[in-house]
Amino acid sequence: MPKEQPAEEQVQEQPKKKSKLKFFIILFILLMLILGGLATYWWLNLRVPEAVKTDTPIQTEAAAPQAEAQAPAAPQEKTLADNISNLRDQIISPQKTLLNIVTIPTVTINLADKDIIRYLKVGFDIEVSTEDAAKALEEQKARIRDSIIILLSSKTYAELSSTEGKLKVKNEISTRLNQILGVPRVVQIYFNEFVIN
């Protein structure tokens, strides 16, 4: 007859078997979660959708009646993927054309700080709404530079070093330029150089 194992040894073997089974179940679940996450990431980010061809060309509602009125021509086939790509490009990178730009050359100005001598080197472009306003600004560049020098030489480093200060100066420059033009034509001021020493 085989020897019977003591009751203590039987009790110890059962938890070892159960703990190994739990370990493999947890490992399997983690592996499935990782694989599911990778598959989802690939599906959403890395997969390249196939080009789907349509039988009829896609037309906008406004163009449809006009196309029906004309004599039938050879249809231009566009794929759905091309149309989606074009729409995505238009949404992501809208092409805003600048109106009329006048460049003011760089000006170096002493700031109004009393405790230390500081210089401001600034250059900017002015966007205006009409060609006439652009021509008027080109003709009055000397007056513009004078007005800008007077405005900026009254500022201190503390006023110009923050973003809010720079935005305030842009607004003040726009106001002065609109006064020079006599009508509000300045759309935006773009700093192309702004250095304080």
Short mmCIF file of C-alpha atoms in Angstrom, two decimals, residues 22-140:
data_model
loop_
_atom_site.label_atom_id
_atom_site.label_comp_id
_atom_site.label_asym_id
_atom_site.label_seq_id
_atom_site.Cartn_x
_atom_site.Cartn_y
_atom_site.Cartn_z
CA LYS A 22 -4.43 32.29 -11.86
CA PHE A 23 -1.04 33.55 -13.08
CA PHE A 24 -1.56 32.10 -16.58
CA ILE A 25 -5.12 33.48 -16.78
CA ILE A 26 -3.94 36.98 -15.81
CA LEU A 27 -1.03 36.74 -18.26
CA PHE A 28 -3.41 35.65 -21.05
CA ILE A 29 -5.81 38.55 -20.31
CA LEU A 30 -2.95 41.08 -20.33
CA LEU A 31 -1.64 39.70 -23.63
CA MET A 32 -5.12 39.99 -25.20
CA LEU A 33 -5.47 43.59 -23.96
CA ILE A 34 -2.08 44.53 -25.40
CA LEU A 35 -2.84 42.90 -28.74
CA GLY A 36 -6.27 44.56 -28.84
CA GLY A 37 -4.72 47.96 -28.11
CA LEU A 38 -2.10 47.52 -30.84
CA ALA A 39 -4.74 46.44 -33.35
CA THR A 40 -6.91 49.45 -32.48
CA TYR A 41 -3.95 51.84 -32.79
CA TRP A 42 -3.05 50.38 -36.19
CA TRP A 43 -6.66 50.58 -37.39
CA LEU A 44 -7.10 54.21 -36.35
CA ASN A 45 -3.67 55.68 -37.09
CA LEU A 46 -1.48 53.57 -39.33
CA ARG A 47 -3.89 51.90 -41.75
CA VAL A 48 -4.10 53.42 -45.22
CA PRO A 49 -7.67 53.20 -46.52
CA GLU A 50 -8.16 51.76 -49.97
CA ALA A 51 -9.23 54.14 -52.72
CA VAL A 52 -12.92 53.64 -53.43
CA LYS A 53 -14.07 54.46 -56.95
CA THR A 54 -17.55 55.78 -57.51
CA ASP A 55 -19.55 55.21 -60.65
CA THR A 56 -20.74 58.80 -60.90
CA PRO A 57 -18.69 61.93 -60.31
CA ILE A 58 -19.39 63.77 -57.08
CA GLN A 59 -20.91 67.20 -57.68
CA THR A 60 -21.95 69.96 -55.38
CA GLU A 61 -25.60 70.96 -55.28
CA ALA A 62 -24.88 74.30 -56.94
CA ALA A 63 -22.96 72.71 -59.81
CA ALA A 64 -25.52 69.95 -60.51
CA PRO A 65 -28.20 72.08 -62.28
CA GLN A 66 -25.53 73.84 -64.32
CA ALA A 67 -24.05 70.51 -65.42
CA GLU A 68 -27.50 69.22 -66.47
CA ALA A 69 -28.11 72.30 -68.62
CA GLN A 70 -24.88 71.80 -70.54
CA ALA A 71 -24.36 69.14 -73.17
CA PRO A 72 -23.17 65.85 -71.68
CA ALA A 73 -19.40 65.66 -71.56
CA ALA A 74 -17.02 62.92 -70.51
CA PRO A 75 -17.42 62.60 -66.74
CA GLN A 76 -14.36 63.23 -64.61
CA GLU A 77 -14.00 60.35 -62.25
CA LYS A 78 -12.86 61.25 -58.79
CA THR A 79 -12.40 58.77 -56.07
CA LEU A 80 -14.00 59.26 -52.72
CA ALA A 81 -10.56 59.17 -51.15
CA ASP A 82 -9.41 62.07 -53.37
CA ASN A 83 -12.42 64.16 -52.37
CA ILE A 84 -11.90 63.43 -48.68
CA SER A 85 -8.20 64.24 -49.02
CA ASN A 86 -8.98 67.58 -50.71
CA LEU A 87 -11.51 68.50 -48.03
CA ARG A 88 -9.11 67.53 -45.25
CA ASP A 89 -6.36 69.70 -46.81
CA GLN A 90 -8.73 72.67 -47.05
CA ILE A 91 -9.83 72.29 -43.43
CA ILE A 92 -6.41 71.64 -41.92
CA SER A 93 -4.46 74.27 -43.85
CA PRO A 94 -6.80 77.02 -44.99
CA GLN A 95 -4.99 79.31 -47.36
CA LYS A 96 -5.50 82.82 -46.13
CA THR A 97 -3.99 85.19 -48.60
CA LEU A 98 -2.52 88.34 -47.19
CA LEU A 99 -4.15 91.43 -48.57
CA ASN A 100 -1.71 94.26 -49.22
CA ILE A 101 1.56 94.27 -47.33
CA VAL A 102 3.83 97.26 -46.72
CA THR A 103 7.22 96.58 -45.11
CA ILE A 104 8.69 99.13 -42.74
CA PRO A 105 12.49 98.81 -42.48
CA THR A 106 14.11 98.01 -39.14
CA VAL A 107 14.34 100.92 -36.70
CA THR A 108 16.63 101.12 -33.64
CA ILE A 109 15.21 103.18 -30.77
CA ASN A 110 16.37 104.20 -27.27
CA LEU A 111 13.81 103.11 -24.68
CA ALA A 112 12.59 105.36 -21.87
CA ASP A 113 14.26 103.37 -19.04
CA LYS A 114 16.07 105.79 -16.70
CA ASP A 115 18.19 103.38 -14.65
CA ILE A 116 19.86 101.66 -17.61
CA ILE A 117 20.32 102.41 -21.32
CA ARG A 118 18.23 100.00 -23.40
CA TYR A 119 17.70 99.77 -27.14
CA LEU A 120 14.83 98.35 -29.14
CA LYS A 121 15.41 97.09 -32.67
CA VAL A 122 12.07 96.62 -34.40
CA GLY A 123 10.91 95.93 -37.94
CA PHE A 124 7.40 95.09 -39.07
CA ASP A 125 5.02 94.55 -41.95
CA ILE A 126 1.66 96.28 -42.22
CA GLU A 127 -1.31 94.52 -43.78
CA VAL A 128 -3.92 96.91 -45.17
CA SER A 129 -7.29 96.24 -46.75
CA THR A 130 -6.92 98.13 -50.05
CA GLU A 131 -4.25 98.78 -52.65
CA ASP A 132 -4.84 102.51 -52.30
CA ALA A 133 -4.02 102.31 -48.59
CA ALA A 134 -0.84 100.36 -49.40
CA LYS A 135 0.21 103.03 -51.89
CA ALA A 136 -0.57 105.79 -49.36
CA LEU A 137 1.59 104.05 -46.73
CA GLU A 138 4.43 103.59 -49.22
CA GLU A 139 4.33 107.31 -49.99
CA GLN A 140 4.34 108.24 -46.29
#
